[in-house]
Tab-separated table of N, CA, C and O in Angstrom:
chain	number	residue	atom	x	y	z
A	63	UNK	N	-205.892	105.375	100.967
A	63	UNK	CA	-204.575	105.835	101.379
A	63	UNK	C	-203.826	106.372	100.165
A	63	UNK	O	-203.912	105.874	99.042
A	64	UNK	N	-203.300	107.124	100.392
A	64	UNK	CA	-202.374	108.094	99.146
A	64	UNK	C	-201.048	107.414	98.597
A	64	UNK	O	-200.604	106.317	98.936
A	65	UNK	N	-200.604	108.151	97.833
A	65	UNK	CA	-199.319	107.200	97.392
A	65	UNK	C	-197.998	107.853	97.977
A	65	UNK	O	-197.941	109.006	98.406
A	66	UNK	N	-196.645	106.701	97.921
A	66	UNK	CA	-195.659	107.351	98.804
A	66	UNK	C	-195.101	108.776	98.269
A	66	UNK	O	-194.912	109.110	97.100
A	67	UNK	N	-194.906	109.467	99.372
A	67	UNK	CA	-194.298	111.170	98.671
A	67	UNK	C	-192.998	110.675	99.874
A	67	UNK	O	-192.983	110.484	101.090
A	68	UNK	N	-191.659	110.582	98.406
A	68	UNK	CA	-190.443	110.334	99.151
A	68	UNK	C	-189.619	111.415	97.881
A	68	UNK	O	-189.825	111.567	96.677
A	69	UNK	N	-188.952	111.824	98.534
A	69	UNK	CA	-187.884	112.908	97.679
A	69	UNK	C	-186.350	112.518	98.046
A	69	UNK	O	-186.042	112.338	99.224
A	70	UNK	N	-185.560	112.414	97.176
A	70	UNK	CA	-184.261	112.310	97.349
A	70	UNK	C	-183.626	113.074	98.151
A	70	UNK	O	-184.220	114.061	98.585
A	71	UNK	N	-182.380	112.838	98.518
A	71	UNK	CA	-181.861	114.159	99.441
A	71	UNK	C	-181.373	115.172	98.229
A	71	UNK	O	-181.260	116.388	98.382
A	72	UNK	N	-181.198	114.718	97.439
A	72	UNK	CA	-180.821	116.075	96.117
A	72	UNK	C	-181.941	116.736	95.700
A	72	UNK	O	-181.823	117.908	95.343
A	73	UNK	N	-182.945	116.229	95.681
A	73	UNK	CA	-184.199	116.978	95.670
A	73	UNK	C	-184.361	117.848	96.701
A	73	UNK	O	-184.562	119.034	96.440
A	74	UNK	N	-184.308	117.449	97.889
A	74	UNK	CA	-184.312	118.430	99.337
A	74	UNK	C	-183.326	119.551	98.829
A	74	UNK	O	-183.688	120.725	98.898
A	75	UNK	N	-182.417	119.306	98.455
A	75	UNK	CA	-180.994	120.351	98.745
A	75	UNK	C	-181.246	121.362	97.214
A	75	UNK	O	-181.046	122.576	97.192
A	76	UNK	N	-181.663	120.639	96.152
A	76	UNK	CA	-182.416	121.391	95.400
A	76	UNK	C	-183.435	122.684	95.310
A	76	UNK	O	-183.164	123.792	94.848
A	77	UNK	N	-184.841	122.179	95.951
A	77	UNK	CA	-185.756	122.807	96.220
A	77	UNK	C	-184.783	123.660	97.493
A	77	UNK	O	-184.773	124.830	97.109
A	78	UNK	N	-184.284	123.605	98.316
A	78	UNK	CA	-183.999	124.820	99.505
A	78	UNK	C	-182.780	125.609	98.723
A	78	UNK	O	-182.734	126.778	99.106
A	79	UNK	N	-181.948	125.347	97.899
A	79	UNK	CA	-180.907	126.258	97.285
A	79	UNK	C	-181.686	126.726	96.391
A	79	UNK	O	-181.440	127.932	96.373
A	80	UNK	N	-182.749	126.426	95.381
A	80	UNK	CA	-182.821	127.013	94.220
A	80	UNK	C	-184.637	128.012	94.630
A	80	UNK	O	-185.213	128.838	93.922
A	81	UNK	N	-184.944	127.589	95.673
A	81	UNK	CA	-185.897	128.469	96.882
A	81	UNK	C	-185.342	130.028	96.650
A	81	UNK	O	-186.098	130.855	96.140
A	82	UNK	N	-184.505	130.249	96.897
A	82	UNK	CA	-183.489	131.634	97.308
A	82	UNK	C	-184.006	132.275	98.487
A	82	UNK	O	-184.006	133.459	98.825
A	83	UNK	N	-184.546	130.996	99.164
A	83	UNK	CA	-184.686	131.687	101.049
A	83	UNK	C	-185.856	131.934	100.741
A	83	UNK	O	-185.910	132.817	101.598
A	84	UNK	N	-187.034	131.970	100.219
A	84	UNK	CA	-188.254	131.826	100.807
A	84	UNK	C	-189.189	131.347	99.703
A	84	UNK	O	-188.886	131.096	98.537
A	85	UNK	N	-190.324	131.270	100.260
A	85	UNK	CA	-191.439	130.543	99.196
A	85	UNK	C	-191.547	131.005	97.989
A	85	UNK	O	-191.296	132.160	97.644
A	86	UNK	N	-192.094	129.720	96.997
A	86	UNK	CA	-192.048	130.205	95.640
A	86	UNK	C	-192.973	130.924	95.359
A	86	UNK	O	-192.789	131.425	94.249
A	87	UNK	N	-194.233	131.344	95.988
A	87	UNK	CA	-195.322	132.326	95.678
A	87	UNK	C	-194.593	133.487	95.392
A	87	UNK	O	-193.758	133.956	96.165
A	88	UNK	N	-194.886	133.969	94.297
A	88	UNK	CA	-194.497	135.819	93.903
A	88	UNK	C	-195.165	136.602	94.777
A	88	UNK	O	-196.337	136.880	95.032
A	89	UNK	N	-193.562	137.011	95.350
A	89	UNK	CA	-193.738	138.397	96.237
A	89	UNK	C	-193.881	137.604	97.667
A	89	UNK	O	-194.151	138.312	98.637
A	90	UNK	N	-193.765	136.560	97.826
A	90	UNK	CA	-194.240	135.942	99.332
A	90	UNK	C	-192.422	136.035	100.125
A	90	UNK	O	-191.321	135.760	99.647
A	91	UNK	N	-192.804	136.498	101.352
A	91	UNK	CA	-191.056	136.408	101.730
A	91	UNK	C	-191.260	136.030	102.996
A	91	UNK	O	-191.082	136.812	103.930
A	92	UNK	N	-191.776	134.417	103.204
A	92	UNK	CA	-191.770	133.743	104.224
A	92	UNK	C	-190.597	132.785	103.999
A	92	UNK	O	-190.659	131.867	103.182
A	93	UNK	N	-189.539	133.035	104.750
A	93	UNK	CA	-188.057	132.269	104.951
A	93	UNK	C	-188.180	130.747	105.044
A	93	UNK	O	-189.091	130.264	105.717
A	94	UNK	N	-187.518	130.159	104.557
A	94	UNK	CA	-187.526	128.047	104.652
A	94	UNK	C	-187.249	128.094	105.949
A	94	UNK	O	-188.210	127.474	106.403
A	95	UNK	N	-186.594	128.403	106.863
A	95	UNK	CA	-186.575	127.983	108.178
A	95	UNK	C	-187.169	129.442	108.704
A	95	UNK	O	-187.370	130.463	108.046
A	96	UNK	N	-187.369	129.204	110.030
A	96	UNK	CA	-187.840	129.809	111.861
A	96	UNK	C	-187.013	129.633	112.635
A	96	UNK	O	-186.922	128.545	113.204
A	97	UNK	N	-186.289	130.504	112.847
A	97	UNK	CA	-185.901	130.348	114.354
A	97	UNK	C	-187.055	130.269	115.678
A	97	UNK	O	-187.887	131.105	116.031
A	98	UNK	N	-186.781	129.128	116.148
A	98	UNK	CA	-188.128	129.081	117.107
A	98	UNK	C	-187.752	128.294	118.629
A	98	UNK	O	-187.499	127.090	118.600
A	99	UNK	N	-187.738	128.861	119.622
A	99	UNK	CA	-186.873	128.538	120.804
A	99	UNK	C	-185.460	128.048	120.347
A	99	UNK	O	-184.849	126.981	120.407
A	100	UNK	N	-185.172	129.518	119.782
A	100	UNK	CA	-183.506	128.397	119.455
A	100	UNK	C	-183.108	127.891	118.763
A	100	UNK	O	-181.919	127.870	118.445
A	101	UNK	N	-184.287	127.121	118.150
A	101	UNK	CA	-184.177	126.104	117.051
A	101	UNK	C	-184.790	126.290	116.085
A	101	UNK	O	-185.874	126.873	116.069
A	102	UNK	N	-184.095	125.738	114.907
A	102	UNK	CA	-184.151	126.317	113.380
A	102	UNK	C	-185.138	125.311	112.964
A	102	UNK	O	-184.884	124.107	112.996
A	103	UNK	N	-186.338	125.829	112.547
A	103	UNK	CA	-187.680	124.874	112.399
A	103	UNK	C	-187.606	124.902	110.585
A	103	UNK	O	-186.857	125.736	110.076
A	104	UNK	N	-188.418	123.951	109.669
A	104	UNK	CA	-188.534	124.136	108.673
A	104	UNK	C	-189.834	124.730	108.526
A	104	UNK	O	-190.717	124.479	109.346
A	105	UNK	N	-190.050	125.593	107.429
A	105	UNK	CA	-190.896	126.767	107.720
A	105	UNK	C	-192.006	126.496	106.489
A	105	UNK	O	-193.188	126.805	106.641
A	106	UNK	N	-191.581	125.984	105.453
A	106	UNK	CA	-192.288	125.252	104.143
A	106	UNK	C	-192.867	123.926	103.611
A	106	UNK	O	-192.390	122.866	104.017
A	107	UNK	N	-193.606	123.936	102.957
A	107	UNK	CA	-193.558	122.712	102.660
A	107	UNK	C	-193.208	122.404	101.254
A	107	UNK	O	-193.140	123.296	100.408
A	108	UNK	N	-192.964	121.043	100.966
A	108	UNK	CA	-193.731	120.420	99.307
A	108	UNK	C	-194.666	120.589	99.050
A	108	UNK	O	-195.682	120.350	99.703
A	109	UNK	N	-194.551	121.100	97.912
A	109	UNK	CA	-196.005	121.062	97.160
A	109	UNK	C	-195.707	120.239	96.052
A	109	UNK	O	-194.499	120.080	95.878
A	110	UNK	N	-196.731	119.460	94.955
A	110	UNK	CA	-196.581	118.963	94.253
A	110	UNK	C	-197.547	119.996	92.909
A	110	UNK	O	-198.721	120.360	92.974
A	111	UNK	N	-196.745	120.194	92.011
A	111	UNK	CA	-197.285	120.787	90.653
A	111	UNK	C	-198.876	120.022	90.189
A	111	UNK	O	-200.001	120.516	90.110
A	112	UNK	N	-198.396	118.691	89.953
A	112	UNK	CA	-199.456	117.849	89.902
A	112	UNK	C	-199.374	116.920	91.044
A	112	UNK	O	-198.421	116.551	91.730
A	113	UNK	N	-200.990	116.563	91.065
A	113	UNK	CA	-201.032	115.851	92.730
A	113	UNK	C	-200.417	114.304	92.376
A	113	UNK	O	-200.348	113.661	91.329
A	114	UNK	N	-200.016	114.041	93.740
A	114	UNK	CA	-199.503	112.816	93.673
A	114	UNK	C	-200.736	111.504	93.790
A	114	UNK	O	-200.427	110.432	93.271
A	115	UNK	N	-201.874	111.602	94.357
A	115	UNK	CA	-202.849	111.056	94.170
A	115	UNK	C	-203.775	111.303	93.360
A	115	UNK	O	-203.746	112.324	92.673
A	116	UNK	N	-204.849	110.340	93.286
A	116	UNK	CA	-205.991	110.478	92.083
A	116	UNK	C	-206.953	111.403	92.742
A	116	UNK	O	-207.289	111.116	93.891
A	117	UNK	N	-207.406	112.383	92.232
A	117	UNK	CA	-208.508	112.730	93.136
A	117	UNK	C	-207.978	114.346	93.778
A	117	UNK	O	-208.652	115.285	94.203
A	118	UNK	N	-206.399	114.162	93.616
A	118	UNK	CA	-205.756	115.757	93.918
A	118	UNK	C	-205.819	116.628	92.842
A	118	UNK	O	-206.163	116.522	91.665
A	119	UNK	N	-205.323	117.673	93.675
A	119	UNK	CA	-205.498	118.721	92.329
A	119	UNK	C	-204.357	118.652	91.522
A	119	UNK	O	-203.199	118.430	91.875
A	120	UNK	N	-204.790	118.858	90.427
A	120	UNK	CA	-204.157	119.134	89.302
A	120	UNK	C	-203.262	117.465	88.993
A	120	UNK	O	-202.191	117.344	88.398
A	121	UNK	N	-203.886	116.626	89.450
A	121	UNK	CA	-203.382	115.030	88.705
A	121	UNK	C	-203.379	114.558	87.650
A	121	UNK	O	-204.466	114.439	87.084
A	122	UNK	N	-202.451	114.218	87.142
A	122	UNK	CA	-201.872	113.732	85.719
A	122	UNK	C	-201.992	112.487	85.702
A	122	UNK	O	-200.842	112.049	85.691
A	123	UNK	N	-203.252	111.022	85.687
A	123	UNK	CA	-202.688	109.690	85.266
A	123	UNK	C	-201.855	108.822	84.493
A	123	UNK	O	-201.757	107.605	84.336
A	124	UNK	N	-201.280	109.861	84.058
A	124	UNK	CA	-200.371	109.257	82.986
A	124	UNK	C	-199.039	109.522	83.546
A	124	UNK	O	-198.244	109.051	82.733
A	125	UNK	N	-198.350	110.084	84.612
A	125	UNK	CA	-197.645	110.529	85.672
A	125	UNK	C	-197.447	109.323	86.620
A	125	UNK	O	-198.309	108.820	87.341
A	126	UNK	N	-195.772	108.840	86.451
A	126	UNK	CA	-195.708	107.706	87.196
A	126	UNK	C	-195.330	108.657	88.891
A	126	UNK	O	-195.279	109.868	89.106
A	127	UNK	N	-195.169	107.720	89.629
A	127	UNK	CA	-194.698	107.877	91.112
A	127	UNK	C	-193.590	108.676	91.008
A	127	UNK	O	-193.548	109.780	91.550
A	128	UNK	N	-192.756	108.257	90.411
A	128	UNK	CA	-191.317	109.061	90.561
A	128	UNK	C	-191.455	110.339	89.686
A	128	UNK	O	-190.984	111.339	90.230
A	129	UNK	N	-191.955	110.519	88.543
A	129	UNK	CA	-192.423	111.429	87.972
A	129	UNK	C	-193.140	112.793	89.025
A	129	UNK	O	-193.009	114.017	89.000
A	130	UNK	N	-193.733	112.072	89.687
A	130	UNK	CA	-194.758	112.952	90.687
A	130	UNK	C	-193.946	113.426	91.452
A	130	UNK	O	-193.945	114.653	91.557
A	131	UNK	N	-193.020	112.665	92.216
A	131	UNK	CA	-191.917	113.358	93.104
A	131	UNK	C	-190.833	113.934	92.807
A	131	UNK	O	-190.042	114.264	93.690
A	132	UNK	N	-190.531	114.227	91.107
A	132	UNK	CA	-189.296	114.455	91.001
A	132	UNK	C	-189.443	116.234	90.868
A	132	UNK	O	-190.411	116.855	90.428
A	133	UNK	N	-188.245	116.745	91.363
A	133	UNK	CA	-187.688	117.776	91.602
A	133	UNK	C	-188.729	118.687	90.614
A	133	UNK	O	-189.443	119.555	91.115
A	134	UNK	N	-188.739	118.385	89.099
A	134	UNK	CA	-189.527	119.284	87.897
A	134	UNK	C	-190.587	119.699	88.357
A	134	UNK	O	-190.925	120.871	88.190
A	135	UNK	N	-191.687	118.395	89.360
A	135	UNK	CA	-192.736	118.868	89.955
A	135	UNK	C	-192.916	119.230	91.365
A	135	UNK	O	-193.665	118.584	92.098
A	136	UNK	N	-192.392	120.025	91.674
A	136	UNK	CA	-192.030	119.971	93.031
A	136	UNK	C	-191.855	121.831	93.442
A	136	UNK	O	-190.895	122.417	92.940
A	137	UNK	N	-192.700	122.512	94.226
A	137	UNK	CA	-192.009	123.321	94.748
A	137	UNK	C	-192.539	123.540	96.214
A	137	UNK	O	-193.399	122.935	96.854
A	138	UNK	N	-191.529	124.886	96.607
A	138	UNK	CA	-191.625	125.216	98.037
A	138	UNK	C	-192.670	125.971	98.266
A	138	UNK	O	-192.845	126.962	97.558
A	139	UNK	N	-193.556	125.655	99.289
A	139	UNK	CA	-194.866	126.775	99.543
A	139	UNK	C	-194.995	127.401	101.330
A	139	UNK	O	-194.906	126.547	102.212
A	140	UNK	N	-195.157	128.566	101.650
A	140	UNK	CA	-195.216	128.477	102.824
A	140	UNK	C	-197.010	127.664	103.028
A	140	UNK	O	-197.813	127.713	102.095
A	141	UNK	N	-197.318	127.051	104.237
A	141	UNK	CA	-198.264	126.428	104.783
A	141	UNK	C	-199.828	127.106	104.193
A	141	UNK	O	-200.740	126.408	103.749
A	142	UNK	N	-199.871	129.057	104.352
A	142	UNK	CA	-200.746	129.403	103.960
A	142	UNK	C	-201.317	129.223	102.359
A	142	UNK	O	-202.439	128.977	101.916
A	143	UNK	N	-199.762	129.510	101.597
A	143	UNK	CA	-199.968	129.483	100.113
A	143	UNK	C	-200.085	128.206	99.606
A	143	UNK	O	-200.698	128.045	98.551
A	144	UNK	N	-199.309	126.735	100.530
A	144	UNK	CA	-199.709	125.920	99.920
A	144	UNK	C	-201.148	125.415	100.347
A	144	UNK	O	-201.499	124.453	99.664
A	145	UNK	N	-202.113	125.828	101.339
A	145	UNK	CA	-203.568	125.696	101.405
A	145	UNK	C	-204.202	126.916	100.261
A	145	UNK	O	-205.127	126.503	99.562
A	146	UNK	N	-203.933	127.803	100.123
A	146	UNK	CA	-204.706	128.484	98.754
A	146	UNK	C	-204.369	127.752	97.523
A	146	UNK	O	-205.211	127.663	96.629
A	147	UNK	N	-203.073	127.160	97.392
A	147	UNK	CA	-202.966	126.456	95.560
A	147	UNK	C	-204.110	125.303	95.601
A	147	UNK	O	-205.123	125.253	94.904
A	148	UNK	N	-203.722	124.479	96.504
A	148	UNK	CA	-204.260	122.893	97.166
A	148	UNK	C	-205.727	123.014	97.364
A	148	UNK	O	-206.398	122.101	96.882
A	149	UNK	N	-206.587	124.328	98.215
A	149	UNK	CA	-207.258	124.131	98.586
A	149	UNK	C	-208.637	124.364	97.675
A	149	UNK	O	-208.733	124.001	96.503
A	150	UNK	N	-209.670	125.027	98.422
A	150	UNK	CA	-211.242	125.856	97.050
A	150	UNK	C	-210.636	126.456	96.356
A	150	UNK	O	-210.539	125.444	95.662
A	151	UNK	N	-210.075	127.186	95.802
A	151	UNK	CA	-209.946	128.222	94.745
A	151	UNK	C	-208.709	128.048	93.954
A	151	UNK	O	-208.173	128.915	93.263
A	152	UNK	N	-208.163	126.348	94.204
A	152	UNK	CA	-207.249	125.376	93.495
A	152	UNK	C	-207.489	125.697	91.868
A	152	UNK	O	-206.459	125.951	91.244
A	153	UNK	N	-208.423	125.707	91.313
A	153	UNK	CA	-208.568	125.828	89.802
A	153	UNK	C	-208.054	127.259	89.084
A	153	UNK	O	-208.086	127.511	87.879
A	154	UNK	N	-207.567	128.129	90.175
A	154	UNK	CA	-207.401	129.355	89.315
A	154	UNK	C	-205.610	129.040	89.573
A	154	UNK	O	-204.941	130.066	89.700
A	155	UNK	N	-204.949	127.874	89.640
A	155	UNK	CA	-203.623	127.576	90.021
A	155	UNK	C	-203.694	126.192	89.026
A	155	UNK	O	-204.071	125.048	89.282
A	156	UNK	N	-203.157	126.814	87.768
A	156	UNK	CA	-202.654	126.092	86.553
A	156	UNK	C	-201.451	124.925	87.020
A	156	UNK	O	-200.857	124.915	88.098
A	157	UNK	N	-201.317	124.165	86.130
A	157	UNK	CA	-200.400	123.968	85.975
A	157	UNK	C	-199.322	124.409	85.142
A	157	UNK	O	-198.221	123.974	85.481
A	158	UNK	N	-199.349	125.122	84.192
A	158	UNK	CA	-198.863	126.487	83.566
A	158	UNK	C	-198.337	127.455	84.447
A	158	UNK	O	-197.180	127.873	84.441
A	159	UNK	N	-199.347	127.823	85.284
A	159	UNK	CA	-199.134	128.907	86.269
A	159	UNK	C	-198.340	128.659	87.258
A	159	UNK	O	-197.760	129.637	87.730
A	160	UNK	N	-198.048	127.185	87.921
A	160	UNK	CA	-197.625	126.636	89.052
A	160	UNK	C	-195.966	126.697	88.235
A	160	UNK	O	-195.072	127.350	88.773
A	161	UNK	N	-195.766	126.104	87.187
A	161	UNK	CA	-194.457	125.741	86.196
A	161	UNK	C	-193.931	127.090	85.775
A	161	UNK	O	-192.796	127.093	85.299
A	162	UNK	N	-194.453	128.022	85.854
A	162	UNK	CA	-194.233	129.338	85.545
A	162	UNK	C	-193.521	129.946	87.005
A	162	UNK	O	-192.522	130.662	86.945
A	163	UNK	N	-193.956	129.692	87.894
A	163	UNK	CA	-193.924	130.144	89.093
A	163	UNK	C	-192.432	129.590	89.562
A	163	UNK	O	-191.549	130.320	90.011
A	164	UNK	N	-192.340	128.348	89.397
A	164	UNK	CA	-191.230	127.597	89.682
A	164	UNK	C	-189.932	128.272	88.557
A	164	UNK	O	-189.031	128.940	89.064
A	165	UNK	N	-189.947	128.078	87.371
A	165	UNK	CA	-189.087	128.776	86.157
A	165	UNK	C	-188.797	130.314	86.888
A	165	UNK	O	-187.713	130.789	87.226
A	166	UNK	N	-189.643	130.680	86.957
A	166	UNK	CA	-189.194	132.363	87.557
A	166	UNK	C	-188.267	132.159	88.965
A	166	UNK	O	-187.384	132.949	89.300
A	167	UNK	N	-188.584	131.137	89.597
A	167	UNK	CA	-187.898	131.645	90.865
A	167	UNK	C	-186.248	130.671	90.572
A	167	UNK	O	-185.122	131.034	90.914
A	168	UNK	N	-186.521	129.775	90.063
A	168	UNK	CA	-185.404	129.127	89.833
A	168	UNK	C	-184.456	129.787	89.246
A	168	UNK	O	-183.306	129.833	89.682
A	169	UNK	N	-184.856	130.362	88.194
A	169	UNK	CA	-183.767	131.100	87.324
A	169	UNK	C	-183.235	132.486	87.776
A	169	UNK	O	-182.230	133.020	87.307
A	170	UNK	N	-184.264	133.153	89.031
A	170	UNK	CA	-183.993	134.256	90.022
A	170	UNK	C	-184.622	135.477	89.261
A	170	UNK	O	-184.379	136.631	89.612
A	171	UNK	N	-185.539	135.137	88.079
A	171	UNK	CA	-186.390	136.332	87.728
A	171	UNK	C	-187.589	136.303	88.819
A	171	UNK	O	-188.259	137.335	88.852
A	172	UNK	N	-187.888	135.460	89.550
A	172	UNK	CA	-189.205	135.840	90.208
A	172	UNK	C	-188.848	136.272	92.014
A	172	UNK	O	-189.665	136.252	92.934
A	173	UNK	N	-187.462	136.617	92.082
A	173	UNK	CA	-186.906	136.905	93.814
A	173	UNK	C	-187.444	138.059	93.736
A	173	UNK	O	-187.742	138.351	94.894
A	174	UNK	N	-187.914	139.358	92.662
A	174	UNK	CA	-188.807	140.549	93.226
A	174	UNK	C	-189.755	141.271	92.382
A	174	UNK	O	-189.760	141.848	91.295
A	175	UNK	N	-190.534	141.005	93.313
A	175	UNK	CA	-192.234	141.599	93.041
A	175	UNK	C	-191.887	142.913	92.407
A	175	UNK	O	-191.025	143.680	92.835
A	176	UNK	N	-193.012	143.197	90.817
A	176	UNK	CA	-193.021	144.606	91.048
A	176	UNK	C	-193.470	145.502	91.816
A	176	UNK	O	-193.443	145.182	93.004
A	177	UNK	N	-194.101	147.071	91.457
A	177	UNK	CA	-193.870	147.923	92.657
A	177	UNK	C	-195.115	147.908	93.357
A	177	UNK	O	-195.205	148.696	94.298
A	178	UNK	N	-196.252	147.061	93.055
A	178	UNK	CA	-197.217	147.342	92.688
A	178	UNK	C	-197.378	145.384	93.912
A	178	UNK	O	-198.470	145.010	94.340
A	179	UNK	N	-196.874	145.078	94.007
A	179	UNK	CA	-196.755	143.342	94.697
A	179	UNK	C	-197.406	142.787	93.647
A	179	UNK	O	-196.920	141.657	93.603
A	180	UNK	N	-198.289	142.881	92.677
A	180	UNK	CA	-199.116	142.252	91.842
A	180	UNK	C	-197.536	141.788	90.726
A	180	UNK	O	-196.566	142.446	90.350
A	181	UNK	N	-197.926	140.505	90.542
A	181	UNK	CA	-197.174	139.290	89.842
A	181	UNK	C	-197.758	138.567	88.529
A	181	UNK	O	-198.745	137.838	88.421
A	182	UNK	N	-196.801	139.018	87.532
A	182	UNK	CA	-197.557	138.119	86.308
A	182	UNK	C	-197.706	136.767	87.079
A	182	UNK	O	-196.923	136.497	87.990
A	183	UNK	N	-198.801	135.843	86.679
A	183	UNK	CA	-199.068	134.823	86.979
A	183	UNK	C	-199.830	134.538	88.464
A	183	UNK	O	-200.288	133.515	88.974
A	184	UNK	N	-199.741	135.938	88.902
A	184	UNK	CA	-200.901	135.213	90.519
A	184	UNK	C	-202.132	135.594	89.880
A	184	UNK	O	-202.259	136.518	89.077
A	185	UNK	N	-203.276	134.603	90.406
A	185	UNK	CA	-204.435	135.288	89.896
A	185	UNK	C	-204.769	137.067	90.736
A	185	UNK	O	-204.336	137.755	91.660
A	186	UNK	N	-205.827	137.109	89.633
A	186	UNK	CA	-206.219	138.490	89.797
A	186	UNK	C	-206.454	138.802	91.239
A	186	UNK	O	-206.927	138.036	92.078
A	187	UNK	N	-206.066	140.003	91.403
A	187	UNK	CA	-206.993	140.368	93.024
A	187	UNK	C	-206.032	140.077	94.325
A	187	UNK	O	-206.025	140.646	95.416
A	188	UNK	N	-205.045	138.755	93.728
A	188	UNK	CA	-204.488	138.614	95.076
A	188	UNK	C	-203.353	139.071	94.846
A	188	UNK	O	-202.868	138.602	95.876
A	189	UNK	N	-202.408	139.647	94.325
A	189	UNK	CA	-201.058	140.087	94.475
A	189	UNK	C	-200.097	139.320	95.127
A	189	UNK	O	-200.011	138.164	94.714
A	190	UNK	N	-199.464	139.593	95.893
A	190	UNK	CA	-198.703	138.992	96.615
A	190	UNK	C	-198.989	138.647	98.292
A	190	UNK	O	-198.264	138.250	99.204
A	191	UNK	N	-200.403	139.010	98.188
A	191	UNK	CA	-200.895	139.024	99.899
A	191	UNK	C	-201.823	137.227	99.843
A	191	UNK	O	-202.310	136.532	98.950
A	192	UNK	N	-201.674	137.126	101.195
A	192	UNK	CA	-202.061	135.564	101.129
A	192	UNK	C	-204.041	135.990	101.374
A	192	UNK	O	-204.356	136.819	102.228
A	193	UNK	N	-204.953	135.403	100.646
A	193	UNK	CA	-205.918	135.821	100.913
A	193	UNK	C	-207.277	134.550	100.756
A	193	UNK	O	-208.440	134.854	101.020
């Protein structure tokens, strides 16, 4: 069994204000919520920079619990992008690259792709398309 993934509510209100309305993947412009019958669905998930369990990607043992959940490691992914960081082809998604990713969007250098969708820091080949 995995370990607890609990986030503060300032962490929540964090990650969705400093989001700027959609996922942190460069160039991805899938919105935090759906309108979906009406109702405003959440559209993202957590991701964790480093995994919160042993055995995840990109895990740090030297990384306590709260460490793992706090805001620094923490960003927004839509469902597809967070199965490409998470999933097989997890190793070409640094933790450099993941912390890079987060710094750009936080600070609002990474809200637009150049002209080209290709993004310092996505690996090669994929640009800004989910693949």
């Amino acid at each position: 069994m995995g370990e607890a993934r609990k986030y503060t509510p300032g962490t929540h209100a964090a990650l969705m204000s400093l989001c700027r309305g959609t996922c942190y993947w460069p160039g991805c412009d899938e919105p935090v919520t759906k309108l979906v019958d009406g109702e405003h669905i959440l559209n993202l998930e957590i991701a964790h920079i480093r995994a919160v369990s042993s055995g995840g990607k990109r895990f740090d043992p030297q990384m306590t619990l709260e460490e793992k959940n706090d805001f620094a490691n923490l960003l927004l992914l839509c469902k597809a992008h967070h199965m490409r960081v998470d999933g097989r082809d997890s190793d070409q998604y640094s933790v450099a690259m993941l912390g890079q990713w987060k710094r750009e969007r936080e600070s609002g250098a990474g809200s637009v792709a150049g002209a080209s969708g290709a993004h310092r820091g996505t690996p090669q080949g994929t640009g800004d398309r989910v693949v």
